[in-house]
Amino acid sequence: MTCPQCNAVLPESATFCHSCGSPIRSVSFSYLPSGTPAWPSTIPQRPLASAGATAQAGQEKISPTKPLPSRPKRSARSVLIITALFILIPLVGIGATLGTLWFNGEIPVKTVNSSIHVPPAPTQQAQTQQTPGTSTGTPTTPAQTNQLPTPASFQTATLAEVGATLKYPTEWVKDAPQSTTNSVVLAFHPQQKNGIDLFVERFTSTTSAKLTSTNDVNQNNLTSIQNAQGITNFHTISSSSTQVTIGGAQWDEQDATFSTTQGTIFHLTTMAVQHNQLYYDILFYAPGAVYNEAVQKYFLPMLESFQFQS
């Protein structure tokens, strides 16, 4: 290193010239070419406007995309209300229609007899005949005798469910009562099913209040049998009812005949009475070929023994 004043040779670590006494400044090494301005030691500040715009631009770039507004969700309560309306509106319409039909008497009061199943007789020798001079084709069967066993004796049954007593053959079976909201029914029949049955029915006070006469009861029984599955060729024997005395009361009677899908012809009898503001009916049937014999051996003794308990 040389002194810039006197060009005296000086060591690299000298801080002043030993010859002329001039101070020596150390020159820092730089990769920059000569004449190049010194590298700035501090970062110059940017203008405020530029800095604000840059910060705002950076913030806009960093900020996430604004989400689209979501559709409002329906609450569970509103969904239940809408569902209930869809269900209740048709039900209300159906209920109103049925109520109008019932009030106008277009829907008859049903009884347990509508579910009675008529079994075919095990043997049937009668054939369907048409009454000469008629066009309705009412089935008739020639009466036969000594086809049914004669009961050895009759036993008394207290029918607490209907408030009456009745005698029936000891060889027969008394089924358990069938109760509904309309009535209670008791059934009697031989141990071996042969198409011979007798039913005793008492209607409830509510149902009895809806009935206007014994004719309603008999007509309902006839309609129930006529509409039962497997019943064909149904005919009423007489349009007007006759009266019979049972248990000291006058009962109205109506008869009809019908056929089953197996070709068996049956004779049906229904009787009805109003006793102590309640309606009762007794319904029995048998194959037409043995109907008269069944009446003499079974049905008539049972009817003659029938007595109201109150």
mmCIF file of C-alpha atoms in Angstrom:
data_model
loop_
_atom_site.group_PDB
_atom_site.id
_atom_site.type_symbol
_atom_site.label_atom_id
_atom_site.label_comp_id
_atom_site.label_asym_id
_atom_site.label_seq_id
_atom_site.Cartn_x
_atom_site.Cartn_y
_atom_site.Cartn_z
ATOM 1 C CA MET A 1 0.000 0.000 0.000
ATOM 2 C CA THR A 2 1.353 3.515 -0.834
ATOM 3 C CA CYS A 3 0.631 6.881 0.735
ATOM 4 C CA PRO A 4 -1.637 8.944 -1.466
ATOM 5 C CA GLN A 5 0.313 12.110 -0.546
ATOM 6 C CA CYS A 6 3.974 11.161 -0.804
ATOM 7 C CA ASN A 7 3.777 7.760 -2.438
ATOM 8 C CA ALA A 8 5.755 6.221 0.344
ATOM 9 C CA VAL A 9 5.414 2.463 0.622
ATOM 10 C CA LEU A 10 3.465 1.586 3.717
ATOM 11 C CA PRO A 11 2.402 -1.718 5.277
ATOM 12 C CA GLU A 12 -1.162 -2.864 4.698
ATOM 13 C CA SER A 13 -2.056 -2.362 8.349
ATOM 14 C CA ALA A 14 -0.764 1.275 8.495
ATOM 15 C CA THR A 15 -3.280 3.899 9.506
ATOM 16 C CA PHE A 16 -1.025 6.942 8.769
ATOM 17 C CA CYS A 17 2.072 7.693 6.702
ATOM 18 C CA HIS A 18 5.353 7.532 8.659
ATOM 19 C CA SER A 19 6.966 9.915 6.172
ATOM 20 C CA CYS A 20 4.444 12.741 5.828
ATOM 21 C CA GLY A 21 2.076 11.900 8.653
ATOM 22 C CA SER A 22 -1.046 11.877 6.435
ATOM 23 C CA PRO A 23 -3.861 9.608 7.669
ATOM 24 C CA ILE A 24 -4.506 6.508 5.620
ATOM 25 C CA ARG A 25 -8.185 5.393 4.921
ATOM 26 C CA SER A 26 -8.791 1.711 4.428
ATOM 27 C CA VAL A 27 -10.477 0.932 1.174
ATOM 28 C CA SER A 28 -13.094 -1.831 1.381
ATOM 29 C CA PHE A 29 -12.985 -4.449 -1.297
ATOM 30 C CA SER A 30 -15.832 -4.399 -3.805
ATOM 31 C CA TYR A 31 -16.790 -6.479 -6.761
ATOM 32 C CA LEU A 32 -18.255 -3.419 -8.445
ATOM 33 C CA PRO A 33 -16.308 -1.815 -11.283
ATOM 34 C CA SER A 34 -14.571 1.419 -10.589
ATOM 35 C CA GLY A 35 -16.723 4.498 -10.746
ATOM 36 C CA THR A 36 -19.839 2.545 -9.741
ATOM 37 C CA PRO A 37 -21.794 4.191 -6.933
ATOM 38 C CA ALA A 38 -21.535 2.459 -3.623
ATOM 39 C CA TRP A 39 -24.081 -0.268 -2.818
ATOM 40 C CA PRO A 40 -26.808 1.243 -0.628
ATOM 41 C CA SER A 41 -26.689 0.083 2.962
ATOM 42 C CA THR A 42 -30.401 0.811 3.671
ATOM 43 C CA ILE A 43 -33.625 0.082 1.763
ATOM 44 C CA PRO A 44 -35.205 3.308 0.484
ATOM 45 C CA GLN A 45 -38.874 3.865 1.436
ATOM 46 C CA ARG A 46 -41.506 3.683 -1.273
ATOM 47 C CA PRO A 47 -44.030 6.464 -1.829
ATOM 48 C CA LEU A 48 -47.120 6.166 0.375
ATOM 49 C CA ALA A 49 -49.522 5.936 -2.549
ATOM 50 C CA SER A 50 -47.539 3.170 -4.166
ATOM 51 C CA ALA A 51 -47.149 1.316 -0.900
ATOM 52 C CA GLY A 52 -50.889 1.534 -0.138
ATOM 53 C CA ALA A 53 -51.854 0.371 -3.575
ATOM 54 C CA THR A 54 -49.398 -2.487 -3.375
ATOM 55 C CA ALA A 55 -50.650 -3.545 0.063
ATOM 56 C CA GLN A 56 -54.257 -3.352 -1.102
ATOM 57 C CA ALA A 57 -53.410 -5.383 -4.202
ATOM 58 C CA GLY A 58 -51.636 -7.935 -2.069
ATOM 59 C CA GLN A 59 -54.556 -8.091 0.320
ATOM 60 C CA GLU A 60 -56.984 -8.608 -2.565
ATOM 61 C CA LYS A 61 -54.822 -11.403 -3.883
ATOM 62 C CA ILE A 62 -54.583 -13.079 -0.499
ATOM 63 C CA SER A 63 -58.240 -12.715 0.508
ATOM 64 C CA PRO A 64 -60.314 -15.810 -0.357
ATOM 65 C CA THR A 65 -63.114 -15.785 -2.905
ATOM 66 C CA LYS A 66 -66.383 -14.517 -1.459
ATOM 67 C CA PRO A 67 -68.767 -17.500 -1.112
ATOM 68 C CA LEU A 68 -72.162 -17.466 -2.824
ATOM 69 C CA PRO A 69 -75.129 -16.947 -0.526
ATOM 70 C CA SER A 70 -76.518 -20.350 0.510
ATOM 71 C CA ARG A 71 -80.195 -21.225 0.022
ATOM 72 C CA PRO A 72 -82.239 -20.957 3.200
ATOM 73 C CA LYS A 73 -82.874 -24.379 4.750
ATOM 74 C CA ARG A 74 -86.395 -25.430 5.697
ATOM 75 C CA SER A 75 -86.855 -26.364 9.298
ATOM 76 C CA ALA A 76 -88.020 -29.852 10.314
ATOM 77 C CA ARG A 77 -91.250 -28.359 11.630
ATOM 78 C CA SER A 78 -92.191 -26.830 8.268
ATOM 79 C CA VAL A 79 -91.443 -30.140 6.509
ATOM 80 C CA LEU A 80 -93.698 -32.030 8.957
ATOM 81 C CA ILE A 81 -96.507 -29.498 8.493
ATOM 82 C CA ILE A 82 -96.359 -29.803 4.694
ATOM 83 C CA THR A 83 -96.323 -33.624 4.909
ATOM 84 C CA ALA A 84 -99.268 -33.631 7.313
ATOM 85 C CA LEU A 85 -101.279 -31.424 4.964
ATOM 86 C CA PHE A 86 -100.679 -33.792 2.034
ATOM 87 C CA ILE A 87 -101.915 -36.722 4.171
ATOM 88 C CA LEU A 88 -104.798 -35.081 6.018
ATOM 89 C CA ILE A 89 -106.472 -33.362 3.057
ATOM 90 C CA PRO A 90 -107.368 -36.669 1.248
ATOM 91 C CA LEU A 91 -108.401 -38.321 4.547
ATOM 92 C CA VAL A 92 -110.722 -35.443 5.400
ATOM 93 C CA GLY A 93 -112.317 -35.712 1.965
ATOM 94 C CA ILE A 94 -112.824 -39.476 2.277
ATOM 95 C CA GLY A 95 -114.220 -39.139 5.796
ATOM 96 C CA ALA A 96 -116.666 -36.460 4.716
ATOM 97 C CA THR A 97 -117.862 -38.594 1.791
ATOM 98 C CA LEU A 98 -118.366 -41.718 3.942
ATOM 99 C CA GLY A 99 -120.102 -39.668 6.619
ATOM 100 C CA THR A 100 -122.540 -38.266 4.068
ATOM 101 C CA LEU A 101 -123.292 -41.731 2.668
ATOM 102 C CA TRP A 102 -123.852 -43.167 6.149
ATOM 103 C CA PHE A 103 -126.135 -40.281 7.138
ATOM 104 C CA ASN A 104 -128.228 -40.822 4.005
ATOM 105 C CA GLY A 105 -128.544 -44.529 4.812
ATOM 106 C CA GLU A 106 -126.548 -45.704 1.792
ATOM 107 C CA ILE A 107 -124.117 -47.691 3.985
ATOM 108 C CA PRO A 108 -125.993 -50.397 5.943
ATOM 109 C CA VAL A 109 -124.963 -51.385 9.448
ATOM 110 C CA LYS A 110 -122.914 -54.587 9.183
ATOM 111 C CA THR A 111 -123.253 -57.475 11.580
ATOM 112 C CA VAL A 112 -121.121 -60.482 12.379
ATOM 113 C CA ASN A 113 -123.288 -62.524 10.014
ATOM 114 C CA SER A 114 -121.423 -60.987 7.064
ATOM 115 C CA SER A 115 -118.469 -63.233 7.908
ATOM 116 C CA ILE A 116 -120.463 -66.467 8.201
ATOM 117 C CA HIS A 117 -119.000 -69.185 6.013
ATOM 118 C CA VAL A 118 -121.539 -71.646 4.661
ATOM 119 C CA PRO A 119 -119.892 -75.075 4.305
ATOM 120 C CA PRO A 120 -121.254 -77.421 1.646
ATOM 121 C CA ALA A 121 -123.191 -80.461 2.733
ATOM 122 C CA PRO A 122 -121.123 -83.684 2.603
ATOM 123 C CA THR A 123 -123.706 -85.398 0.411
ATOM 124 C CA GLN A 124 -126.259 -83.724 -1.800
ATOM 125 C CA GLN A 125 -128.654 -85.709 -3.916
ATOM 126 C CA ALA A 126 -130.969 -82.844 -4.822
ATOM 127 C CA GLN A 127 -130.736 -81.139 -8.174
ATOM 128 C CA THR A 128 -131.742 -77.599 -9.090
ATOM 129 C CA GLN A 129 -135.235 -77.353 -10.542
ATOM 130 C CA GLN A 130 -137.003 -74.375 -12.054
ATOM 131 C CA THR A 131 -140.555 -73.640 -11.067
ATOM 132 C CA PRO A 132 -142.828 -73.944 -14.116
ATOM 133 C CA GLY A 133 -144.251 -70.688 -15.383
ATOM 134 C CA THR A 134 -141.571 -68.504 -13.739
ATOM 135 C CA SER A 135 -138.633 -66.734 -15.339
ATOM 136 C CA THR A 136 -136.586 -66.065 -12.195
ATOM 137 C CA GLY A 137 -135.313 -69.626 -11.924
ATOM 138 C CA THR A 138 -135.735 -69.869 -8.133
ATOM 139 C CA PRO A 139 -133.928 -73.058 -7.031
ATOM 140 C CA THR A 140 -136.023 -75.678 -5.302
ATOM 141 C CA THR A 141 -135.043 -79.069 -3.923
ATOM 142 C CA PRO A 142 -137.185 -82.122 -3.277
ATOM 143 C CA ALA A 143 -137.619 -82.677 0.456
ATOM 144 C CA GLN A 144 -136.025 -85.791 1.901
ATOM 145 C CA THR A 145 -136.642 -87.434 5.251
ATOM 146 C CA ASN A 146 -134.641 -89.622 7.622
ATOM 147 C CA GLN A 147 -131.396 -88.165 6.345
ATOM 148 C CA LEU A 148 -130.417 -86.527 9.660
ATOM 149 C CA PRO A 149 -129.756 -88.197 13.019
ATOM 150 C CA THR A 150 -132.371 -87.680 15.715
ATOM 151 C CA PRO A 151 -130.981 -85.972 18.844
ATOM 152 C CA ALA A 152 -130.787 -88.224 21.886
ATOM 153 C CA SER A 153 -131.653 -85.292 24.157
ATOM 154 C CA PHE A 154 -131.404 -81.526 24.527
ATOM 155 C CA GLN A 155 -129.303 -79.608 27.042
ATOM 156 C CA THR A 156 -130.031 -76.123 28.410
ATOM 157 C CA ALA A 157 -127.531 -73.337 27.794
ATOM 158 C CA THR A 158 -127.619 -70.050 29.691
ATOM 159 C CA LEU A 159 -126.684 -67.400 27.164
ATOM 160 C CA ALA A 160 -125.525 -64.636 29.499
ATOM 161 C CA GLU A 161 -124.021 -62.749 26.558
ATOM 162 C CA VAL A 162 -127.478 -62.233 25.029
ATOM 163 C CA GLY A 163 -129.589 -62.490 28.183
ATOM 164 C CA ALA A 164 -131.508 -65.652 27.259
ATOM 165 C CA THR A 165 -131.663 -69.423 27.712
ATOM 166 C CA LEU A 166 -131.836 -72.045 24.978
ATOM 167 C CA LYS A 167 -131.898 -75.831 24.643
ATOM 168 C CA TYR A 168 -129.813 -77.466 21.928
ATOM 169 C CA PRO A 169 -128.986 -81.096 20.981
ATOM 170 C CA THR A 170 -126.383 -82.755 23.188
ATOM 171 C CA GLU A 171 -124.558 -83.871 20.055
ATOM 172 C CA TRP A 172 -124.132 -80.235 18.966
ATOM 173 C CA VAL A 173 -121.418 -77.700 19.776
ATOM 174 C CA LYS A 174 -121.878 -74.194 21.178
ATOM 175 C CA ASP A 175 -119.081 -71.955 19.902
ATOM 176 C CA ALA A 176 -117.485 -69.171 21.908
ATOM 177 C CA PRO A 177 -119.274 -65.809 21.616
ATOM 178 C CA GLN A 178 -118.196 -63.497 18.803
ATOM 179 C CA SER A 179 -118.305 -59.899 20.016
ATOM 180 C CA THR A 180 -117.928 -56.702 18.014
ATOM 181 C CA THR A 181 -118.804 -53.075 18.594
ATOM 182 C CA ASN A 182 -122.189 -53.774 16.966
ATOM 183 C CA SER A 183 -123.353 -57.035 18.528
ATOM 184 C CA VAL A 184 -122.564 -60.383 20.144
ATOM 185 C CA VAL A 185 -123.287 -63.664 18.323
ATOM 186 C CA LEU A 186 -123.570 -67.259 19.562
ATOM 187 C CA ALA A 187 -123.366 -70.165 17.098
ATOM 188 C CA PHE A 188 -124.703 -73.742 17.411
ATOM 189 C CA HIS A 189 -123.957 -76.593 14.996
ATOM 190 C CA PRO A 190 -123.405 -80.378 14.860
ATOM 191 C CA GLN A 191 -119.960 -81.675 15.789
ATOM 192 C CA GLN A 192 -119.424 -82.738 12.195
ATOM 193 C CA LYS A 193 -119.886 -79.796 9.858
ATOM 194 C CA ASN A 194 -122.752 -80.597 7.501
ATOM 195 C CA GLY A 195 -124.004 -77.131 6.552
ATOM 196 C CA ILE A 196 -126.563 -76.888 9.394
ATOM 197 C CA ASP A 197 -126.113 -73.888 11.723
ATOM 198 C CA LEU A 198 -128.137 -71.685 14.059
ATOM 199 C CA PHE A 199 -127.075 -68.234 15.317
ATOM 200 C CA VAL A 200 -128.447 -66.038 18.104
ATOM 201 C CA GLU A 201 -127.475 -62.360 18.004
ATOM 202 C CA ARG A 202 -128.106 -59.386 20.282
ATOM 203 C CA PHE A 203 -127.258 -55.875 19.124
ATOM 204 C CA THR A 204 -125.697 -53.245 21.371
ATOM 205 C CA SER A 205 -127.711 -50.266 22.557
ATOM 206 C CA THR A 206 -125.769 -47.970 20.216
ATOM 207 C CA THR A 207 -126.470 -50.117 17.162
ATOM 208 C CA SER A 208 -130.083 -50.734 18.212
ATOM 209 C CA ALA A 209 -130.628 -46.967 18.313
ATOM 210 C CA LYS A 210 -129.630 -46.772 14.632
ATOM 211 C CA LEU A 211 -132.091 -49.490 13.569
ATOM 212 C CA THR A 212 -135.665 -48.476 12.831
ATOM 213 C CA SER A 213 -137.437 -51.859 12.676
ATOM 214 C CA THR A 214 -137.002 -55.621 12.686
ATOM 215 C CA ASN A 215 -137.176 -55.465 8.909
ATOM 216 C CA ASP A 216 -133.823 -53.638 8.939
ATOM 217 C CA VAL A 217 -132.269 -56.531 10.862
ATOM 218 C CA ASN A 218 -133.674 -59.227 8.571
ATOM 219 C CA GLN A 219 -132.783 -57.341 5.406
ATOM 220 C CA ASN A 220 -129.249 -56.804 6.672
ATOM 221 C CA ASN A 221 -128.884 -60.548 7.333
ATOM 222 C CA LEU A 222 -130.159 -61.409 3.866
ATOM 223 C CA THR A 223 -127.853 -58.862 2.242
ATOM 224 C CA SER A 224 -124.858 -60.127 4.210
ATOM 225 C CA ILE A 225 -125.431 -63.712 3.074
ATOM 226 C CA GLN A 226 -126.114 -62.629 -0.508
ATOM 227 C CA ASN A 227 -122.820 -60.691 -0.660
ATOM 228 C CA ALA A 228 -120.769 -63.421 1.026
ATOM 229 C CA GLN A 229 -118.034 -65.041 -1.035
ATOM 230 C CA GLY A 230 -119.092 -68.221 -2.829
ATOM 231 C CA ILE A 231 -122.854 -67.465 -2.701
ATOM 232 C CA THR A 232 -124.789 -67.477 -5.983
ATOM 233 C CA ASN A 233 -128.389 -67.636 -7.211
ATOM 234 C CA PHE A 234 -129.772 -65.845 -4.142
ATOM 235 C CA HIS A 235 -133.565 -65.426 -4.007
ATOM 236 C CA THR A 236 -135.975 -64.286 -1.305
ATOM 237 C CA ILE A 237 -138.955 -66.581 -0.953
ATOM 238 C CA SER A 238 -141.465 -63.878 -0.019
ATOM 239 C CA SER A 239 -141.284 -60.096 -0.107
ATOM 240 C CA SER A 240 -143.362 -59.643 3.059
ATOM 241 C CA SER A 241 -142.334 -61.020 6.444
ATOM 242 C CA THR A 242 -144.449 -63.329 8.569
ATOM 243 C CA GLN A 243 -144.656 -63.381 12.372
ATOM 244 C CA VAL A 244 -143.856 -66.263 14.708
ATOM 245 C CA THR A 245 -144.031 -66.460 18.498
ATOM 246 C CA ILE A 246 -140.735 -67.219 20.251
ATOM 247 C CA GLY A 247 -140.175 -66.750 23.969
ATOM 248 C CA GLY A 248 -143.498 -64.988 24.400
ATOM 249 C CA ALA A 249 -142.658 -62.306 21.795
ATOM 250 C CA GLN A 250 -143.666 -61.774 18.178
ATOM 251 C CA TRP A 251 -140.714 -62.160 15.816
ATOM 252 C CA ASP A 252 -140.706 -61.108 12.145
ATOM 253 C CA GLU A 253 -139.489 -63.861 9.793
ATOM 254 C CA GLN A 254 -138.098 -63.814 6.254
ATOM 255 C CA ASP A 255 -136.782 -66.730 4.153
ATOM 256 C CA ALA A 256 -134.472 -67.091 1.165
ATOM 257 C CA THR A 257 -132.653 -69.719 -0.869
ATOM 258 C CA PHE A 258 -129.176 -69.631 -2.376
ATOM 259 C CA SER A 259 -126.542 -71.872 -3.926
ATOM 260 C CA THR A 260 -122.856 -72.365 -3.239
ATOM 261 C CA THR A 261 -120.092 -72.675 -5.790
ATOM 262 C CA GLN A 262 -120.178 -76.454 -5.205
ATOM 263 C CA GLY A 263 -123.796 -76.480 -6.421
ATOM 264 C CA THR A 264 -125.411 -77.095 -3.003
ATOM 265 C CA ILE A 265 -128.763 -75.359 -2.484
ATOM 266 C CA PHE A 266 -129.522 -73.921 0.968
ATOM 267 C CA HIS A 267 -132.648 -72.634 2.680
ATOM 268 C CA LEU A 268 -132.125 -69.664 5.010
ATOM 269 C CA THR A 269 -134.450 -68.267 7.700
ATOM 270 C CA THR A 270 -133.904 -65.035 9.637
ATOM 271 C CA MET A 271 -136.081 -63.800 12.523
ATOM 272 C CA ALA A 272 -135.841 -60.484 14.387
ATOM 273 C CA VAL A 273 -137.494 -58.856 17.406
ATOM 274 C CA GLN A 274 -137.076 -55.766 19.576
ATOM 275 C CA HIS A 275 -136.966 -56.577 23.291
ATOM 276 C CA ASN A 276 -136.291 -53.993 26.026
ATOM 277 C CA GLN A 277 -135.144 -51.477 23.389
ATOM 278 C CA LEU A 278 -132.553 -53.938 22.052
ATOM 279 C CA TYR A 279 -132.804 -55.801 18.755
ATOM 280 C CA TYR A 280 -132.290 -59.577 18.537
ATOM 281 C CA ASP A 281 -132.176 -61.974 15.628
ATOM 282 C CA ILE A 282 -132.048 -65.742 15.162
ATOM 283 C CA LEU A 283 -130.670 -67.003 11.864
ATOM 284 C CA PHE A 284 -130.468 -70.624 10.743
ATOM 285 C CA TYR A 285 -129.970 -72.512 7.501
ATOM 286 C CA ALA A 286 -129.606 -76.044 6.149
ATOM 287 C CA PRO A 287 -129.250 -77.738 2.763
ATOM 288 C CA GLY A 288 -132.550 -77.483 0.932
ATOM 289 C CA ALA A 289 -132.886 -81.257 0.649
ATOM 290 C CA VAL A 290 -132.987 -81.678 4.447
ATOM 291 C CA TYR A 291 -134.250 -78.232 5.540
ATOM 292 C CA ASN A 292 -137.719 -79.387 6.616
ATOM 293 C CA GLU A 293 -136.256 -82.334 8.495
ATOM 294 C CA ALA A 294 -133.728 -80.055 10.216
ATOM 295 C CA VAL A 295 -136.551 -77.727 11.250
ATOM 296 C CA GLN A 296 -138.527 -80.552 12.835
ATOM 297 C CA LYS A 297 -135.589 -82.288 14.554
ATOM 298 C CA TYR A 298 -133.370 -79.337 15.518
ATOM 299 C CA PHE A 299 -134.516 -75.781 14.857
ATOM 300 C CA LEU A 300 -138.132 -75.927 16.081
ATOM 301 C CA PRO A 301 -137.294 -77.499 19.486
ATOM 302 C CA MET A 302 -134.518 -74.930 19.947
ATOM 303 C CA LEU A 303 -136.837 -72.012 19.103
ATOM 304 C CA GLU A 304 -139.589 -73.303 21.402
ATOM 305 C CA SER A 305 -137.117 -73.472 24.297
ATOM 306 C CA PHE A 306 -135.794 -69.933 23.811
ATOM 307 C CA GLN A 307 -136.599 -67.595 26.727
ATOM 308 C CA PHE A 308 -135.484 -64.066 27.605
ATOM 309 C CA GLN A 309 -134.005 -63.799 31.097
ATOM 310 C CA SER A 310 -135.316 -60.284 31.615
#
